[in-house]
Coordinates of C-alpha atoms in Angstrom, one line a residue:
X1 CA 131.6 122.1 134.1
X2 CA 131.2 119.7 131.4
X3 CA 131.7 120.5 127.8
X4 CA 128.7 121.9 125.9
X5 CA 128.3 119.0 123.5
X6 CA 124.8 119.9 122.6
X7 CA 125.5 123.3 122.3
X8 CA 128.5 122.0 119.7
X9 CA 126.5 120.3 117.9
X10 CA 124.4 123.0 116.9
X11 CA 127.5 125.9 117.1
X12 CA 129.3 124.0 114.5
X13 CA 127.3 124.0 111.3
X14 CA 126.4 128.1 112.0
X15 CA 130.0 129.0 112.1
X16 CA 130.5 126.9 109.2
X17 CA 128.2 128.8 107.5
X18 CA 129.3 132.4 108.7
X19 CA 132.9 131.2 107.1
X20 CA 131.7 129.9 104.0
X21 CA 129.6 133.0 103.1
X22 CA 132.6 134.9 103.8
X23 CA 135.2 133.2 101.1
X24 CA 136.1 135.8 98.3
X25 CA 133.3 135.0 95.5
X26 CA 136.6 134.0 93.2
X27 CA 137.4 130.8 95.7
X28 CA 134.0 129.0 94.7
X29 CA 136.0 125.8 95.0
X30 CA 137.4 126.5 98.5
X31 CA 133.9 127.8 100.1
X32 CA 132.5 124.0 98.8
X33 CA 134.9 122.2 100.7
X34 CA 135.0 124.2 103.4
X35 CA 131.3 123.6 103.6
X36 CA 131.7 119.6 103.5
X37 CA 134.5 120.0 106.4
X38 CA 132.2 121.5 108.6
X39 CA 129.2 118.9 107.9
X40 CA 131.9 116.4 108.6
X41 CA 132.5 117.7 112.0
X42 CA 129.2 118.4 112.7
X43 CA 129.0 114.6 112.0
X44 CA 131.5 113.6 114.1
X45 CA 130.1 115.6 116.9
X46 CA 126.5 114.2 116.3
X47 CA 128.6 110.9 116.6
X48 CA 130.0 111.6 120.2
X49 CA 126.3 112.9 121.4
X50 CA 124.9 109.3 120.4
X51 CA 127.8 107.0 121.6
X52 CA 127.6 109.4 125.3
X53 CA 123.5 108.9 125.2
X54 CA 122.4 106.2 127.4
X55 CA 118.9 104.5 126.5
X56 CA 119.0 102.8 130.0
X57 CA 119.6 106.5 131.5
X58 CA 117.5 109.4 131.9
X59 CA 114.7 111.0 129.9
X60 CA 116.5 114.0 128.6
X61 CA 120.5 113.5 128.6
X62 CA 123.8 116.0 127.9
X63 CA 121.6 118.6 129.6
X64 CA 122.4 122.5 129.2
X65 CA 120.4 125.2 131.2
X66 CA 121.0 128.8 131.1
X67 CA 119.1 132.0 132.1
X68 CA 118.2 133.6 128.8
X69 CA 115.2 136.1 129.0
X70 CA 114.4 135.5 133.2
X71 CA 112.0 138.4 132.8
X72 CA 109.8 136.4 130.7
X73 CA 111.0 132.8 132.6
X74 CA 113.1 131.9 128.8
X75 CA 115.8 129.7 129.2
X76 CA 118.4 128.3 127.0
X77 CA 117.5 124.4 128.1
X78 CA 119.0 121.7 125.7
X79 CA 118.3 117.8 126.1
X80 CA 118.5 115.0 124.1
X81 CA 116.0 111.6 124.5
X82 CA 116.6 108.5 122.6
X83 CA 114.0 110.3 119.3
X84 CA 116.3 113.4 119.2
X85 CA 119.5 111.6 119.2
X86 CA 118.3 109.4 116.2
X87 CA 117.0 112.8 114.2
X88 CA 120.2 114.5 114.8
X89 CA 122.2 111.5 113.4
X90 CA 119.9 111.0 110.7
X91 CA 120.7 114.9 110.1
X92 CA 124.4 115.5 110.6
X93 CA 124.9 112.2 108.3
X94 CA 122.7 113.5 105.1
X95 CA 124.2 117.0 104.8
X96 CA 127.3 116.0 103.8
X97 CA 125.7 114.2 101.2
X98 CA 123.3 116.7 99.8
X99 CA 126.5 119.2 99.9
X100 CA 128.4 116.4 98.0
X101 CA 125.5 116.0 95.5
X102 CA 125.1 119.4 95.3
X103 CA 128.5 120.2 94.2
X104 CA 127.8 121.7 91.0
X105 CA 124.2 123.0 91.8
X106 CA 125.5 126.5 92.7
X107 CA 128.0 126.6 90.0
X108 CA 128.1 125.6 86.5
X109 CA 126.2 125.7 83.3
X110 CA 123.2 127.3 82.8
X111 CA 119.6 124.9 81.9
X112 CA 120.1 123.8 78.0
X113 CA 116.9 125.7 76.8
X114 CA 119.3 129.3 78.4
X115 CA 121.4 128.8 75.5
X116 CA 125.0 130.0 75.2
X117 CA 123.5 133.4 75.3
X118 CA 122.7 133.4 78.5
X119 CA 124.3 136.0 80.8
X120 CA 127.0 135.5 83.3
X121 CA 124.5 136.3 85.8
X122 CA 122.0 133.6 84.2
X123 CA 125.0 130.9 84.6
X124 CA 126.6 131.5 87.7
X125 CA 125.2 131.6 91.1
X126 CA 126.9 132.1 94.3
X127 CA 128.0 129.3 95.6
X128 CA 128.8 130.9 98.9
X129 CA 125.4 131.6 99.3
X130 CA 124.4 128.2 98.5
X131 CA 126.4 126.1 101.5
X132 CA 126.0 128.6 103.7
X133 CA 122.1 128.5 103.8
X134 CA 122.5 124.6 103.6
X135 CA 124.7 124.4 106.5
X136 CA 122.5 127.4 108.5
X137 CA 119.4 124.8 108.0
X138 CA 121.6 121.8 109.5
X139 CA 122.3 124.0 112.6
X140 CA 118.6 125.3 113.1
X141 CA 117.1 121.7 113.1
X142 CA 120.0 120.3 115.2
X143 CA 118.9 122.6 118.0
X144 CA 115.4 122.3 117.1
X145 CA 115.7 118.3 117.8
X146 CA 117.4 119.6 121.4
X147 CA 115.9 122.3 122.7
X148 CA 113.3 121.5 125.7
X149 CA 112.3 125.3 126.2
X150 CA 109.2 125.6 124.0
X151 CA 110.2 130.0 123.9
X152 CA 113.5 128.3 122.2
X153 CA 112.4 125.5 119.5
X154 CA 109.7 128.1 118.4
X155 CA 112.6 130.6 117.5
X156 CA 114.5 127.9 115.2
X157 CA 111.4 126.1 114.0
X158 CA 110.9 129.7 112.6
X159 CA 114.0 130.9 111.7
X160 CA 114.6 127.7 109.6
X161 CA 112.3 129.0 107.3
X162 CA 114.3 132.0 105.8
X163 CA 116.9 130.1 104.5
X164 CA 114.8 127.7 103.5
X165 CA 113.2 130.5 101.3
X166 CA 116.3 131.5 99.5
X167 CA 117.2 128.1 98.7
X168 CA 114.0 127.1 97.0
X169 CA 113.7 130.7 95.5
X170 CA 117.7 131.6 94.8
X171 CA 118.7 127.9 93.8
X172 CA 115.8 126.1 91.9
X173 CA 116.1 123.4 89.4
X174 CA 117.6 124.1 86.4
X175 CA 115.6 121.9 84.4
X176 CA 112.6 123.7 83.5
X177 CA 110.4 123.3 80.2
X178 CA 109.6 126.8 80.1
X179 CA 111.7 130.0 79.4
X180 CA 114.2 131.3 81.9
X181 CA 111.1 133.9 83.0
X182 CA 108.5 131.4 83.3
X183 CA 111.7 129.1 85.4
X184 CA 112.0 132.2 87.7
X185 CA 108.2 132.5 88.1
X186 CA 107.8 128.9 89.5
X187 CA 110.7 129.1 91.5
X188 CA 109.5 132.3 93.2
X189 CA 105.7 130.8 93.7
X190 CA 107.3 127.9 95.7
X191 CA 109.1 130.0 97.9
X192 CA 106.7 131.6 98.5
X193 CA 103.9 129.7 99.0
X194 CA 106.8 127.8 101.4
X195 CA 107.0 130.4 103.5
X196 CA 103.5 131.7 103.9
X197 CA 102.1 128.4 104.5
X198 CA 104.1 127.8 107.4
X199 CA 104.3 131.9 109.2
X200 CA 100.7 131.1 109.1
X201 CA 101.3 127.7 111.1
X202 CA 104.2 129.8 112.9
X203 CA 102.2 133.0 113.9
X204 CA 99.1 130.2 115.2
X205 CA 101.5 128.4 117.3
X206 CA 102.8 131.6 118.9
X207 CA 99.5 132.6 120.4
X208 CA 99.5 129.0 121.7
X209 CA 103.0 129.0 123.7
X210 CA 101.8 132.7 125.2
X211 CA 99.2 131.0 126.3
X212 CA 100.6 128.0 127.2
X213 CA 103.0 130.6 129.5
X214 CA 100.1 131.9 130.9
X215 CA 98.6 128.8 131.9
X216 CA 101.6 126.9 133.1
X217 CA 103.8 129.8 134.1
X218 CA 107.1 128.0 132.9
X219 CA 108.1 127.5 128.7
X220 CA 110.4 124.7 130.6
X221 CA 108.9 121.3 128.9
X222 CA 110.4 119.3 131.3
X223 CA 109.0 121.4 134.7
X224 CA 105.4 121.5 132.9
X225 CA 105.9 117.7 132.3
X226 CA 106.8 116.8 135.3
X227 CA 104.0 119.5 137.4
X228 CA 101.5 117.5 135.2
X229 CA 102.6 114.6 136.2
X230 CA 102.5 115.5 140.1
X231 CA 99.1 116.6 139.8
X232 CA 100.3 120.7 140.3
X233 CA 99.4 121.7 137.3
X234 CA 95.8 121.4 135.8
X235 CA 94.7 123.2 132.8
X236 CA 90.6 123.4 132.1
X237 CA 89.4 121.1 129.1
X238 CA 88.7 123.4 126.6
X239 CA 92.2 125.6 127.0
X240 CA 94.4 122.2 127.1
X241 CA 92.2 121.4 123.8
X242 CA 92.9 125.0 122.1
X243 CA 96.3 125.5 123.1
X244 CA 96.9 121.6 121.4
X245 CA 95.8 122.6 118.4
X246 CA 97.5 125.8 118.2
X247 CA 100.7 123.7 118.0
X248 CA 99.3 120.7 116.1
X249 CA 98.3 123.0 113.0
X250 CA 102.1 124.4 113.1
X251 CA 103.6 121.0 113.5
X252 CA 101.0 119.8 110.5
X253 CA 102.0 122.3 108.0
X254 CA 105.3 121.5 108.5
X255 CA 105.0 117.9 108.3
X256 CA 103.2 118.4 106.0
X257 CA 99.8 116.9 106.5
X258 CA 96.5 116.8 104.1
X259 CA 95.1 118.9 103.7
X260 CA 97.9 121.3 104.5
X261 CA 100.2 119.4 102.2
X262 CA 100.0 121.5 99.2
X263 CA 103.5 123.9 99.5
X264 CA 105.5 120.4 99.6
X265 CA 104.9 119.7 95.6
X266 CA 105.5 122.9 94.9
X267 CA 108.8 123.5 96.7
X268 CA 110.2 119.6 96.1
X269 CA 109.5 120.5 92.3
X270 CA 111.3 123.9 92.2
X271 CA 114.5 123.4 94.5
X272 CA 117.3 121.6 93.2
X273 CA 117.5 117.9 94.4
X274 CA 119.6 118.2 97.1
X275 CA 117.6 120.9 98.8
X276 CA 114.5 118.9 98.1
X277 CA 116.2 116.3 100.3
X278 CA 116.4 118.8 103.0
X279 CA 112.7 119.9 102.9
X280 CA 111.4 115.9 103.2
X281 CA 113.7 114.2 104.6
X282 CA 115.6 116.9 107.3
X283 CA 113.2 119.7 107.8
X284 CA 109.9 118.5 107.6
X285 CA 110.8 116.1 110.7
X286 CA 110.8 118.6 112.8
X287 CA 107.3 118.6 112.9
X288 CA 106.5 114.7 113.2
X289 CA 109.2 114.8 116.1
X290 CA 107.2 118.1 117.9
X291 CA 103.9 116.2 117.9
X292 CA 105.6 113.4 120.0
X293 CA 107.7 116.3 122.1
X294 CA 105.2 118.7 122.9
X295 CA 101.4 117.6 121.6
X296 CA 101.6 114.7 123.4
X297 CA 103.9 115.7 126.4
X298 CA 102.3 119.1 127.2
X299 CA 98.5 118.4 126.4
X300 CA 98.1 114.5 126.8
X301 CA 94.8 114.4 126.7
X302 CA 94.0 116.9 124.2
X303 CA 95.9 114.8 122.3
X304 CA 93.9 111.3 123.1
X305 CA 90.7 113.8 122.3
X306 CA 92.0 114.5 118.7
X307 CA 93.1 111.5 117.9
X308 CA 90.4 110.1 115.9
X309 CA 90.5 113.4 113.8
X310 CA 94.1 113.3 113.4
X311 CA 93.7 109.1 112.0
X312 CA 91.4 110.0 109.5
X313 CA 93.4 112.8 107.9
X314 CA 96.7 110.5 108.4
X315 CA 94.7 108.1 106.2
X316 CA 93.7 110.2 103.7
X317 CA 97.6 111.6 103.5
X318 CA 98.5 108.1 102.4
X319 CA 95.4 107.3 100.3
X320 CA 95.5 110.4 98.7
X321 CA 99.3 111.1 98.4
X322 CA 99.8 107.8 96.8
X323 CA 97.3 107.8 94.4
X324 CA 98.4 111.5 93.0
X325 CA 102.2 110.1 93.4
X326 CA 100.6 107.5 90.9
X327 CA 99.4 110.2 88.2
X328 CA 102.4 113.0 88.3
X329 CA 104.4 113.0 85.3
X330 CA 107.0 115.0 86.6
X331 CA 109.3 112.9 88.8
X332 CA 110.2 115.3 91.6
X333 CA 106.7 116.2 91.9
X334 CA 106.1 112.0 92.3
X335 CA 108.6 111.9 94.7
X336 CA 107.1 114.5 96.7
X337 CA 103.7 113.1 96.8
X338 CA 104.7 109.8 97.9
X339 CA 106.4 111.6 101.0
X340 CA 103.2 112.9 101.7
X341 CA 101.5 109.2 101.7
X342 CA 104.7 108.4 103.8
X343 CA 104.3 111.5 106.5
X344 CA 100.4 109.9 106.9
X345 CA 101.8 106.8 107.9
X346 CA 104.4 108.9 110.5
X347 CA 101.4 110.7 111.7
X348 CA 99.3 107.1 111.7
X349 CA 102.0 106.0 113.7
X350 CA 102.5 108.6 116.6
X351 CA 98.6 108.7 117.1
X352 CA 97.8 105.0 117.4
X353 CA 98.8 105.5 121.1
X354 CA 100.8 102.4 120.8
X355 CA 104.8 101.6 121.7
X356 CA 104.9 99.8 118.2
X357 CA 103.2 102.6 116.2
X358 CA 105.3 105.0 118.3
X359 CA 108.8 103.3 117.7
X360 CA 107.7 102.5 114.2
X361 CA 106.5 106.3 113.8
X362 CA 110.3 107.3 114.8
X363 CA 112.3 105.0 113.0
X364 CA 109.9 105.8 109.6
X365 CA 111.5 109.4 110.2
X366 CA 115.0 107.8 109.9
X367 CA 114.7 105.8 107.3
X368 CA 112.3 107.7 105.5
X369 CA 115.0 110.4 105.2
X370 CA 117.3 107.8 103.7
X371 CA 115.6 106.5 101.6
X372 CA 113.9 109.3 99.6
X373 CA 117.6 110.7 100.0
X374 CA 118.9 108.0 97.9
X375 CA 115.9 108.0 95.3
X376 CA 115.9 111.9 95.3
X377 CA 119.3 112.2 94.6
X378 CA 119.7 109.5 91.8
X379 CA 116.7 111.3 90.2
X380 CA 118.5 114.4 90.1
X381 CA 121.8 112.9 88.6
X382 CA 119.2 111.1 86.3
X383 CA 117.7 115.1 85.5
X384 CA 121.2 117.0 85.2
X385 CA 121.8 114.8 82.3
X386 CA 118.9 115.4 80.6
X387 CA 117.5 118.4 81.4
X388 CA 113.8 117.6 82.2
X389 CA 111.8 116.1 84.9
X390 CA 109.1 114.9 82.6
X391 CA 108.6 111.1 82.9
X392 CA 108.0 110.9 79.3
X393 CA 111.1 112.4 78.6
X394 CA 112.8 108.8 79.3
X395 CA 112.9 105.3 78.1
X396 CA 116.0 102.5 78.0
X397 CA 118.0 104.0 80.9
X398 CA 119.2 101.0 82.5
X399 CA 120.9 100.2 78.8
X400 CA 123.2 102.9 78.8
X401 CA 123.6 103.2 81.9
X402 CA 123.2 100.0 84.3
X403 CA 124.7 101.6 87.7
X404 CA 122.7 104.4 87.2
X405 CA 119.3 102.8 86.7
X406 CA 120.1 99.7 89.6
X407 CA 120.5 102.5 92.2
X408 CA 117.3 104.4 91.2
X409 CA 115.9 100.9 91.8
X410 CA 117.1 100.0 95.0
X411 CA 115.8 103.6 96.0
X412 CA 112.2 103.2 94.3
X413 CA 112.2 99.5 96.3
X414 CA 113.0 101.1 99.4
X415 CA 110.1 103.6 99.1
X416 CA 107.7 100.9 98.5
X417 CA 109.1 99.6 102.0
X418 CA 110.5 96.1 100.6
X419 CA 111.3 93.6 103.2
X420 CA 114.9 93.2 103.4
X421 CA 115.6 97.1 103.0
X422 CA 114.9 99.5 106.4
X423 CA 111.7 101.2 105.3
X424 CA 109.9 97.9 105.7
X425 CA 110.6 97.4 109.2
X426 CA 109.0 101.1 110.3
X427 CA 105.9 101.0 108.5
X428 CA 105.4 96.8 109.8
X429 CA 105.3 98.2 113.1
X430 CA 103.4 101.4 112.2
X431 CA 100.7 98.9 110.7
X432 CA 100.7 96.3 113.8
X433 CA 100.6 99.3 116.2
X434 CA 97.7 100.6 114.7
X435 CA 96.2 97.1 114.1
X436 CA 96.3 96.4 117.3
X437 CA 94.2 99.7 118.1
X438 CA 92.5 100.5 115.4
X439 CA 91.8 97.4 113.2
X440 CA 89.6 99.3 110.3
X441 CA 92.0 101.6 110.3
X442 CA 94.8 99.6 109.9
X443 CA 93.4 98.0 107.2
X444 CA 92.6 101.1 105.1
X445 CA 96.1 102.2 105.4
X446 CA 97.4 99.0 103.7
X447 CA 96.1 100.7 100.7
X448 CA 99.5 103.1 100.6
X449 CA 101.8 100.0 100.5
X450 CA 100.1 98.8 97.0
X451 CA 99.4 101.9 95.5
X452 CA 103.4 102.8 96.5
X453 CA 104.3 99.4 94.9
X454 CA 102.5 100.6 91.9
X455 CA 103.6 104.3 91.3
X456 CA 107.3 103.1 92.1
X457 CA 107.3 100.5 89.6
X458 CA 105.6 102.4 86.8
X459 CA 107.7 105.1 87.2
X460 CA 110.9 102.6 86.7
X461 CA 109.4 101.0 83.9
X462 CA 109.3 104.2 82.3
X463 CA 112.2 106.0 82.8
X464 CA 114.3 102.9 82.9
X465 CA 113.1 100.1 80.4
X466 CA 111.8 100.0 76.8
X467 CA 113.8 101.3 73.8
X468 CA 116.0 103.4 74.2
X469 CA 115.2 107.1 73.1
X470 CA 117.4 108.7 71.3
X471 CA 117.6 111.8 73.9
X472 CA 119.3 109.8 76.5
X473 CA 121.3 107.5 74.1
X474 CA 124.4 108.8 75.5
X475 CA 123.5 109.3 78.7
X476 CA 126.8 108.9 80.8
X477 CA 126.8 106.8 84.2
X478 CA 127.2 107.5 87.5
X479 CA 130.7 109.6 88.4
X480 CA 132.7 109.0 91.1
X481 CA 131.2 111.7 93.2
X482 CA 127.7 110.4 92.5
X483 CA 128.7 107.0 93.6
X484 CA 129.9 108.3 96.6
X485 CA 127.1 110.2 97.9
X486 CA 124.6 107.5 96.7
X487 CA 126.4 104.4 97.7
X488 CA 126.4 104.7 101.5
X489 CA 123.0 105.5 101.6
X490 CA 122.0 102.0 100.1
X491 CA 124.5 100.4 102.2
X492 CA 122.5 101.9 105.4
X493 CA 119.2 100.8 103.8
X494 CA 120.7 97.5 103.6
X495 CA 122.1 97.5 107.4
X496 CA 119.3 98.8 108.6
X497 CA 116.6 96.6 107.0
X498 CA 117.8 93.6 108.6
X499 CA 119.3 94.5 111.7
X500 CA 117.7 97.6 113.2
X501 CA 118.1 97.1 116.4
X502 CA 121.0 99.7 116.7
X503 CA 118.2 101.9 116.4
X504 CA 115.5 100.4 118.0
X505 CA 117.7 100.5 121.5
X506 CA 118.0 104.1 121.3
X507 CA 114.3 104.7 120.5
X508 CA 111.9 102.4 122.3
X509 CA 112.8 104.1 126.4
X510 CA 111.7 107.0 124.9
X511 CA 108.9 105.5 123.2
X512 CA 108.0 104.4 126.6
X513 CA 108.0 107.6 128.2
X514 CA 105.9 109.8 125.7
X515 CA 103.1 106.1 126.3
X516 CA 103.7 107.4 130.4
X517 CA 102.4 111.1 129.5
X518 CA 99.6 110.1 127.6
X519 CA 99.1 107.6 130.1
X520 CA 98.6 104.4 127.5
X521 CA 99.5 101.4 127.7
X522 CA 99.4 98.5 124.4
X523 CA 95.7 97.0 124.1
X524 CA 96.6 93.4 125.2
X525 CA 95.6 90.9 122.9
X526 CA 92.3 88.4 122.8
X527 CA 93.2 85.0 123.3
X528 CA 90.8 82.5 123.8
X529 CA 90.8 80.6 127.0
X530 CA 91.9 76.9 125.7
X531 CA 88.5 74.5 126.7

């Protein structure tokens, strides 16, 4: 029997995190790195699934099955297709860095407005805690991105939610205008309003897979799939239609889509940097990769039926995301709705029903997640040092400190989607996919690129340029450790926006495969027969 290396995978980070919680609360330093060694094995594991995947080879690859629940037909069924092995990469490569960057976030000196008054219990949180939950998130979405059982991804897309929860609520930003109650107020409403928003989406979706049990007599995506395909398995219009959106609304919260969007300001605001990272750029892919898993495999024309419903509100994610991302004068809260306008374009991409909008779609997950890694990040260095997210709290940056300010840069251009940096080459394809479909459409949703252009740019010319206020005068530059987490990151931007086809190899067979269950094909175009 071959060795479990999906299982692994997954296995790797939760032990990691049952170790970590368990180091003596005076070893702070100890449960950190143990943390980061695990992250770096879960890395190298995610590695070894990728270099074993064949894009030539079968659908789903490294397959596991086991008899879990046989009175109610659950299995444990694990697979990997060319989307999943790009999502766990993008993973298992950005934890490391968000524990990295998150070094001190657990640990350390209280907000400046706490005072030297403040209690122990006011400066000090457990950092224990902290990893743990980080490294208990990693393993959740890993085996999300593998399962193939729906019974199974339903349990983790859940379960990811609770630590989730205590990250945003346990370990929010430091840098809050108000008192320490008003701080603990916030943090508590995100959290909340996290984890409400999406048990609502959750508890929805598990009527659907009942029903979808009922119906198809299997959780098993890849039996359903192939019955479907073989004609042995027809479901009546209207259930195929309910039982679609049952798991679209889930997926939608989670992506998040307008005008379900709302929780994501909120918690990107409240949580510390790195674990706004892991909301936008880990977790909330979960749900862009389940539409293409299971709206369009398991109800494939449902899907084609919603599709002009789903465009419009993927167009009004970017329009509107954007142009709020262009009024927020807190910069978290900017970065976060600019992920919304970016999500649209995900969304815009997976329902064009093209292989260009598909592929495009997919790699916009990956290099979305890098890049608003990158920016996120540098914007919280940029915040630790001052102590507030307000725009206006900034001016003259890049004067005192240059590395600083050119790496917040190279992460606002990369949000905008520059050419020459990786974002550019997703959301080209997303456009020409949908184009090629859906002209108007297409056209509309250029709007995102210059409004993005414009709210990235202002806020650099805010923070970064002008006089130099006397608040950030001496304003140190990147550390060492900074440097580390944020230089990588732009290198991969780099790679990636000018030779993605590393990428692209892995993605586009199973591109072509979720085009053969929604039986599409790419609208050929109108040439003129030469007189």
């Amino acid at each position: 029997m071959s060795f479990p290396i999906l299982t692994a995978t997954a296995a790797l980070p939760a032990v990691g995190a049952i170790l970590t919680a368990a180091v003596p609360a005076a070893r702070r330093t100890a449960a950190k790195w143990l943390a980061l060694l695990f992250s770096l094995g879960t890395l190298a594991l995610a590695a070894i699934v990728a270099i074993r995947f064949d894009p030539g080879g079968a659908r789903y690859q490294l397959t596991e099955s086991q008899s879990w629940i046989p009175d109610f037909g659950v299995r444990y069924e694990l697979g990997v297709d060319g989307i999943g092995v790009a999502l766990i990469a993008l993973t298992a490569l950005l934890i490391p860095f968000v524990i990295v960057a998150g070094w001190y976030d657990a640990t350390g000196p209280a907000a400046p407005d706490q005072g030297a008054a403040a209690s122990e219990s006011k400066r000090w949180r457990p950092t224990q805690g902290f990893f743990a939950l980080i490294l208990m998130v990693e393993a959740m979405v890993i085996i999300s991105f593998e399962a193939t059982d729906v019974f199974l991804f339903y349990i983790f897309f859940e379960a990811m939610l609770i630590p989730m929860y205590f990250l945003i609520g346990g370990f929010g930003d430091r840098a809050h205008s108000g008192s320490d109650e008003h701080a603990a107020t916030q943090r508590s409403y995100a959290a909340v309003k996290f984890l409400l928003y999406n048990l609502v989406g959750g508890l929805i979706m598990l009527a659907a897979v009942i029903g979808l049990y009922v119906v198809a007599g299997s959780f098993s995506l890849q039996e359903i799939t192939a019955a479907r395909a073989a004609g042995t398995l027809e479901m009546a219009t209207n259930t195929e239609r309910l039982l679609f959106l049952g798991f679209f609304f889930a997926f939608a919260v989670k992506a998040p889509l307008w005008p379900l969007h709302t929780w994501l300001p909120n918690a990107m605001g409240e949580a510390t940097a790195p674990v706004a990272v892991l909301i936008t750029a880990v977790v909330d892919k979960v749900g862009t990769f389940a539409m293409l898993r299971f709206c369009l495999g398991l109800f494939p024309e449902a899907s084609k039926w919603a599709t002009p419903v789903i465009l419009v509100l993927a167009l009004i994610s970017i329009v509107y995301g954007a142009l709020l991302a262009v009024g927020q004068r807190d910069i978290k809260r900017l970065i976060a709705y600019a992920s919304i306008s970016h999500f649209g374009f995900i969304i815009l991409g997976i329902f064009a029903m093209t292989s260009q909008g598909q592929s495009g779609a997919t790699l916009y997950m990956v290099n979305h997640g890098l890049s608003t890694a990158a920016l996120m990040l540098v914007a919280g260095f940029l915040i630790s040092r001052r102590g507030s997210r307000l725009i206006a709290d900034y001016g003259g940056v890049q004067k005192v400190a240059p590395v600083l300010a050119g790496t917040f840069l190279i992460g606002g251009l990369a949000t905008l989607s520059l050419p020459g940096l990786a974002p550019f080459v997703s959301e080209f394809l997303v456009l020409v996919g949908t184009f090629s479909r859906y002209p108007a459409v297409g056209i509309i949703a250029t709007l995102g690129i210059v409004l993005a252009a414009l709210y990235t740019l202002v806020l650099y010319q805010r923070t970064m340029t002008g006089p130099v206020k006397e608040e950030v005068r001496s304003m140190p530059d990147l550390r060492m450790r900074e440097l580390l987490v944020v230089t990588p990151l732009i290198a991969l931007l780099l790679f990636l926006g000018v030779y993605p086809k590393p990428l692209t190899d892995i993605v586009n067979p199973a591109v072509q495969h979720t085009m053969s269950d929604v039986k599409q094909t790419d609208p050929q175009p109108e040439v003129e027969a030469a007189k």
